Amino acid sequence: MTDLAEVARRDARPVQHWILSWREGEQPSSAQADEAVRMFLDEMGMSDHQAIYALHSDTHNWHLHVALNRVHPETEKLITANKGYDHRVAHLAIARIELRQRWEPEANALYMPDARGELKLVGRPETERQPGARALAFEERVGARSAERIAIEEVAPTIRRAATWRELHEAFSKAGMRFEKKGSGALLWIGDQPVKASVAGRDCSMSALRKRLGDFESAPTLPPPQEKATAPRPRDPAAPLLSSYLEQRHKHYEQRAAHGDAVSRQRDEWRQLADRHQKERADMFRGSWKGKGDALNALRSLTAARQAQEKAALRDRQKLERAALRRDRGRFPSYEEWLARFERDAGDTWRHRTRRPATIEGATFDQPAPHDIRAVRAVLDRGKVHYHLAGSRGAPAFTDRGKTIDIHDGRNRGAVLAALQLSAEKWGTFTIRGDQQFKRTCVQLAAEHGFKISNPDLQQAITAERDGLRTENKPDAPTRTDDRRPMSMAPAAICRPHLDAIIREQPARSADPSRLDAEVAIRMAVTGHSREAIAKTIKEGAPADRPDERRDWDIYARRAGDFAFSPPGREMREGLAGREQKLIRLEGRDGETDLLRKLGGPLRHL
């Protein structure tokens, strides 16, 4: 493969490295990984090309590493997918894989299936300029603002305010930055980080500035900057311990940089010592030593011994210095890894700090006005109305913006119910948008309270939920005792009733088995099972349900159990609040249901 790739000598990247990543909680099998790679190569138009791939599970998300040789094995021509716009083709391939293997679609995906199941390019609204993928990855890993974000949010306004080149250079100097011409373009130096001027905005590029300010003028001699822009700044100042983390990380890499300076200093010390020894020998043996051979030999011996001692002492001292510098020369942990040292779930909480917002949208714009909803307090804010749950002193539960109602806490069943009541009063019929858990809560509440949700894909689920409620609440329904489950079910037997219930409640949904197993783990966590008990149940139940599927069931079950207690798992558990008794009955533990009713709340997790 390397030999064939070297045919393309004029291209610096004949072999591409792609990563296909699944959502947390989804666990592809080996067969699914093979199929995903085949579909990806087909979509890229390189199914005949050499490729090496491996399924990796060393992070929270299962992912595939794919090394793809773009040189055709027969024609030896270098192939470029979609004229270089290969990421768009890759997004289409991902959408096809999700549709084929029934994975949960990504939020804000480029391609989504239409009503007929055909993938269509989704138009995206205009958004504010954002840092590139590498800068965003840096912010996610470190928690600090990237140089690109500083350029967009702080440097761009400074450039736009400048009326002359001198004003621009003076403003940069005061902020501890500089603007530098580079070829036909320009660089913004933010501390020691260079960023292309065009990253800050199209109107900040060299060509745009020349049109506005005239020919480029170099920076004049200016006083030293009043402040330095090298200190890292937190992306989220409210994040726990982030300032302390950035300070330690900055100190770590300063010490690493000092190692390079120490090596140069040690070389200079050796050079100076050698020069001094050479000068000493030249001065000492200058003149005639005729007839003094014995004295000359003795002096040479003593001089050599003293100089050798000085070299040995310098060598030992420098060796100790290098050892001290090497001790802390490795990679500093990411903010997520660093947080996990203090608390197991703290790193997970940081990773899942953002989520897809839940929204209800009506057909018309109605001026927001306070409504008298029980347990909700309305607060006017110019053209908006914020609604707070009774007793809450923090952020509002949802906000009425006229045409939309933004739900800030989509996992709070009470907040969602109040928002749906307001929507029903304003519009009668409305559309909901959000993640699967939010939609599931809305389906349950619509069945209970008769809300008219217009989403076509949710109608069957609402009907099924409503039919289930009618059956449970029917007063003359016969009590079945012949098929009642025992008080304690075998671990493998617990999976099936939960799976059947999920499929019954969501008849229109088609999901991968690993995603369904993750939901079973969530439900078992709600009913009070421990992480170990959930893993044991999945390990025994999943292979019995899918005997032809080959995988390491120990790892599979353990990751499913971990997902149930992760931040996204906790959010899904909160969405099942109020259904503990129903789920416990599903497992045949009616005695525990009676205990739960007496306690007046859910069983505590062990």
PDB file of N, CA and C in Angstrom, residues 463-510:
ATOM      1  N   THR A 463     -51.144   7.574  19.215  1.00  0.00           N
ATOM      2  CA  THR A 463     -52.298   6.664  19.218  1.00  0.00           C
ATOM      3  C   THR A 463     -52.024   5.437  20.071  1.00  0.00           C
ATOM      4  N   ALA A 464     -50.821   4.852  19.921  1.00  0.00           N
ATOM      5  CA  ALA A 464     -50.473   3.662  20.701  1.00  0.00           C
ATOM      6  C   ALA A 464     -50.412   3.977  22.185  1.00  0.00           C
ATOM      7  N   GLU A 465     -49.863   5.132  22.542  1.00  0.00           N
ATOM      8  CA  GLU A 465     -49.789   5.521  23.947  1.00  0.00           C
ATOM      9  C   GLU A 465     -51.187   5.745  24.516  1.00  0.00           C
ATOM     10  N   ARG A 466     -52.067   6.368  23.729  1.00  0.00           N
ATOM     11  CA  ARG A 466     -53.432   6.620  24.187  1.00  0.00           C
ATOM     12  C   ARG A 466     -54.197   5.308  24.379  1.00  0.00           C
ATOM     13  N   ASP A 467     -54.000   4.342  23.441  1.00  0.00           N
ATOM     14  CA  ASP A 467     -54.658   3.038  23.571  1.00  0.00           C
ATOM     15  C   ASP A 467     -54.169   2.304  24.805  1.00  0.00           C
ATOM     16  N   GLY A 468     -52.866   2.427  25.081  1.00  0.00           N
ATOM     17  CA  GLY A 468     -52.330   1.770  26.274  1.00  0.00           C
ATOM     18  C   GLY A 468     -52.905   2.332  27.552  1.00  0.00           C
ATOM     19  N   LEU A 469     -53.098   3.660  27.588  1.00  0.00           N
ATOM     20  CA  LEU A 469     -53.691   4.287  28.776  1.00  0.00           C
ATOM     21  C   LEU A 469     -55.141   3.848  28.968  1.00  0.00           C
ATOM     22  N   ARG A 470     -55.878   3.732  27.854  1.00  0.00           N
ATOM     23  CA  ARG A 470     -57.280   3.292  27.956  1.00  0.00           C
ATOM     24  C   ARG A 470     -57.369   1.880  28.528  1.00  0.00           C
ATOM     25  N   THR A 471     -56.455   1.011  28.089  1.00  0.00           N
ATOM     26  CA  THR A 471     -56.471  -0.377  28.571  1.00  0.00           C
ATOM     27  C   THR A 471     -56.166  -0.438  30.057  1.00  0.00           C
ATOM     28  N   GLU A 472     -55.167   0.373  30.495  1.00  0.00           N
ATOM     29  CA  GLU A 472     -54.790   0.351  31.904  1.00  0.00           C
ATOM     30  C   GLU A 472     -55.875   0.933  32.804  1.00  0.00           C
ATOM     31  N   ASN A 473     -56.568   1.964  32.301  1.00  0.00           N
ATOM     32  CA  ASN A 473     -57.552   2.663  33.130  1.00  0.00           C
ATOM     33  C   ASN A 473     -58.965   2.095  33.011  1.00  0.00           C
ATOM     34  N   LYS A 474     -59.160   1.064  32.196  1.00  0.00           N
ATOM     35  CA  LYS A 474     -60.504   0.505  32.003  1.00  0.00           C
ATOM     36  C   LYS A 474     -60.963  -0.155  33.297  1.00  0.00           C
ATOM     37  N   PRO A 475     -62.088   0.301  33.888  1.00  0.00           N
ATOM     38  CA  PRO A 475     -62.470  -0.220  35.219  1.00  0.00           C
ATOM     39  C   PRO A 475     -62.857  -1.671  35.215  1.00  0.00           C
ATOM     40  N   ASP A 476     -63.461  -2.167  34.144  1.00  0.00           N
ATOM     41  CA  ASP A 476     -63.927  -3.554  34.145  1.00  0.00           C
ATOM     42  C   ASP A 476     -62.953  -4.487  33.440  1.00  0.00           C
ATOM     43  N   ALA A 477     -61.694  -4.036  33.294  1.00  0.00           N
ATOM     44  CA  ALA A 477     -60.705  -4.890  32.636  1.00  0.00           C
ATOM     45  C   ALA A 477     -60.423  -6.096  33.515  1.00  0.00           C
ATOM     46  N   PRO A 478     -60.444  -7.308  32.966  1.00  0.00           N
ATOM     47  CA  PRO A 478     -60.205  -8.509  33.782  1.00  0.00           C
ATOM     48  C   PRO A 478     -58.775  -8.552  34.297  1.00  0.00           C
ATOM     49  N   THR A 479     -58.635  -9.027  35.509  1.00  0.00           N
ATOM     50  CA  THR A 479     -57.312  -9.162  36.097  1.00  0.00           C
ATOM     51  C   THR A 479     -56.717 -10.493  35.689  1.00  0.00           C
ATOM     52  N   ARG A 480     -55.547 -10.415  35.042  1.00  0.00           N
ATOM     53  CA  ARG A 480     -54.912 -11.644  34.563  1.00  0.00           C
ATOM     54  C   ARG A 480     -53.954 -12.148  35.618  1.00  0.00           C
ATOM     55  N   THR A 481     -54.173 -13.370  36.037  1.00  0.00           N
ATOM     56  CA  THR A 481     -53.290 -13.975  37.037  1.00  0.00           C
ATOM     57  C   THR A 481     -52.529 -15.161  36.485  1.00  0.00           C
ATOM     58  N   ASP A 482     -52.997 -15.653  35.282  1.00  0.00           N
ATOM     59  CA  ASP A 482     -52.366 -16.867  34.780  1.00  0.00           C
ATOM     60  C   ASP A 482     -50.971 -16.605  34.218  1.00  0.00           C
ATOM     61  N   ASP A 483     -50.732 -15.363  33.681  1.00  0.00           N
ATOM     62  CA  ASP A 483     -49.425 -15.106  33.075  1.00  0.00           C
ATOM     63  C   ASP A 483     -48.624 -14.117  33.910  1.00  0.00           C
ATOM     64  N   ARG A 484     -49.014 -13.995  35.171  1.00  0.00           N
ATOM     65  CA  ARG A 484     -48.298 -13.039  36.014  1.00  0.00           C
ATOM     66  C   ARG A 484     -46.862 -13.493  36.231  1.00  0.00           C
ATOM     67  N   ARG A 485     -45.916 -12.543  36.081  1.00  0.00           N
ATOM     68  CA  ARG A 485     -44.505 -12.899  36.194  1.00  0.00           C
ATOM     69  C   ARG A 485     -44.128 -13.110  37.657  1.00  0.00           C
ATOM     70  N   PRO A 486     -43.141 -13.928  37.926  1.00  0.00           N
ATOM     71  CA  PRO A 486     -42.729 -14.162  39.311  1.00  0.00           C
ATOM     72  C   PRO A 486     -42.106 -12.912  39.916  1.00  0.00           C
ATOM     73  N   MET A 487     -42.020 -12.924  41.250  1.00  0.00           N
ATOM     74  CA  MET A 487     -41.466 -11.766  41.939  1.00  0.00           C
ATOM     75  C   MET A 487     -40.036 -11.502  41.528  1.00  0.00           C
ATOM     76  N   SER A 488     -39.261 -12.514  41.233  1.00  0.00           N
ATOM     77  CA  SER A 488     -37.865 -12.333  40.858  1.00  0.00           C
ATOM     78  C   SER A 488     -37.604 -13.045  39.540  1.00  0.00           C
ATOM     79  N   MET A 489     -37.372 -12.266  38.489  1.00  0.00           N
ATOM     80  CA  MET A 489     -37.144 -12.836  37.163  1.00  0.00           C
ATOM     81  C   MET A 489     -35.657 -13.094  36.962  1.00  0.00           C
ATOM     82  N   ALA A 490     -35.337 -14.088  36.131  1.00  0.00           N
ATOM     83  CA  ALA A 490     -33.948 -14.329  35.768  1.00  0.00           C
ATOM     84  C   ALA A 490     -33.435 -13.137  34.971  1.00  0.00           C
ATOM     85  N   PRO A 491     -32.120 -12.810  35.074  1.00  0.00           N
ATOM     86  CA  PRO A 491     -31.587 -11.637  34.368  1.00  0.00           C
ATOM     87  C   PRO A 491     -31.916 -11.629  32.879  1.00  0.00           C
ATOM     88  N   ALA A 492     -31.748 -12.792  32.208  1.00  0.00           N
ATOM     89  CA  ALA A 492     -31.991 -12.832  30.767  1.00  0.00           C
ATOM     90  C   ALA A 492     -33.444 -12.563  30.418  1.00  0.00           C
ATOM     91  N   ALA A 493     -34.371 -12.867  31.357  1.00  0.00           N
ATOM     92  CA  ALA A 493     -35.797 -12.701  31.071  1.00  0.00           C
ATOM     93  C   ALA A 493     -36.264 -11.262  31.227  1.00  0.00           C
ATOM     94  N   ILE A 494     -35.471 -10.409  31.893  1.00  0.00           N
ATOM     95  CA  ILE A 494     -35.897  -9.031  32.116  1.00  0.00           C
ATOM     96  C   ILE A 494     -35.812  -8.221  30.826  1.00  0.00           C
ATOM     97  N   CYS A 495     -34.856  -8.559  29.942  1.00  0.00           N
ATOM     98  CA  CYS A 495     -34.660  -7.780  28.710  1.00  0.00           C
ATOM     99  C   CYS A 495     -35.907  -7.788  27.841  1.00  0.00           C
ATOM    100  N   ARG A 496     -36.503  -8.959  27.636  1.00  0.00           N
ATOM    101  CA  ARG A 496     -37.576  -9.101  26.650  1.00  0.00           C
ATOM    102  C   ARG A 496     -38.805  -8.230  26.950  1.00  0.00           C
ATOM    103  N   PRO A 497     -39.346  -8.200  28.189  1.00  0.00           N
ATOM    104  CA  PRO A 497     -40.517  -7.338  28.412  1.00  0.00           C
ATOM    105  C   PRO A 497     -40.218  -5.862  28.178  1.00  0.00           C
ATOM    106  N   HIS A 498     -39.000  -5.421  28.544  1.00  0.00           N
ATOM    107  CA  HIS A 498     -38.656  -4.023  28.292  1.00  0.00           C
ATOM    108  C   HIS A 498     -38.561  -3.752  26.785  1.00  0.00           C
ATOM    109  N   LEU A 499     -37.931  -4.666  26.040  1.00  0.00           N
ATOM    110  CA  LEU A 499     -37.825  -4.487  24.585  1.00  0.00           C
ATOM    111  C   LEU A 499     -39.208  -4.452  23.941  1.00  0.00           C
ATOM    112  N   ASP A 500     -40.069  -5.365  24.354  1.00  0.00           N
ATOM    113  CA  ASP A 500     -41.424  -5.394  23.792  1.00  0.00           C
ATOM    114  C   ASP A 500     -42.166  -4.094  24.082  1.00  0.00           C
ATOM    115  N   ALA A 501     -41.977  -3.556  25.297  1.00  0.00           N
ATOM    116  CA  ALA A 501     -42.653  -2.309  25.668  1.00  0.00           C
ATOM    117  C   ALA A 501     -42.144  -1.141  24.832  1.00  0.00           C
ATOM    118  N   ILE A 502     -40.817  -1.094  24.599  1.00  0.00           N
ATOM    119  CA  ILE A 502     -40.241  -0.005  23.787  1.00  0.00           C
ATOM    120  C   ILE A 502     -40.783  -0.059  22.373  1.00  0.00           C
ATOM    121  N   ILE A 503     -40.824  -1.241  21.798  1.00  0.00           N
ATOM    122  CA  ILE A 503     -41.318  -1.392  20.422  1.00  0.00           C
ATOM    123  C   ILE A 503     -42.814  -1.075  20.352  1.00  0.00           C
ATOM    124  N   ARG A 504     -43.568  -1.471  21.392  1.00  0.00           N
ATOM    125  CA  ARG A 504     -45.007  -1.197  21.408  1.00  0.00           C
ATOM    126  C   ARG A 504     -45.291   0.291  21.545  1.00  0.00           C
ATOM    127  N   GLU A 505     -44.493   0.987  22.379  1.00  0.00           N
ATOM    128  CA  GLU A 505     -44.715   2.411  22.601  1.00  0.00           C
ATOM    129  C   GLU A 505     -44.246   3.262  21.422  1.00  0.00           C
ATOM    130  N   GLN A 506     -43.282   2.747  20.634  1.00  0.00           N
ATOM    131  CA  GLN A 506     -42.747   3.513  19.512  1.00  0.00           C
ATOM    132  C   GLN A 506     -42.822   2.658  18.247  1.00  0.00           C
ATOM    133  N   PRO A 507     -44.018   2.379  17.760  1.00  0.00           N
ATOM    134  CA  PRO A 507     -44.155   1.463  16.620  1.00  0.00           C
ATOM    135  C   PRO A 507     -43.516   1.975  15.334  1.00  0.00           C
ATOM    136  N   ALA A 508     -43.407   3.289  15.191  1.00  0.00           N
ATOM    137  CA  ALA A 508     -42.856   3.844  13.953  1.00  0.00           C
ATOM    138  C   ALA A 508     -41.341   3.923  13.982  1.00  0.00           C
ATOM    139  N   ARG A 509     -40.757   3.653  15.128  1.00  0.00           N
ATOM    140  CA  ARG A 509     -39.318   3.815  15.261  1.00  0.00           C
ATOM    141  C   ARG A 509     -38.570   2.544  14.887  1.00  0.00           C
ATOM    142  N   SER A 510     -37.482   2.720  14.153  1.00  0.00           N
ATOM    143  CA  SER A 510     -36.627   1.589  13.802  1.00  0.00           C
ATOM    144  C   SER A 510     -35.231   1.898  14.318  1.00  0.00           C
TER     145      SER A 510
END
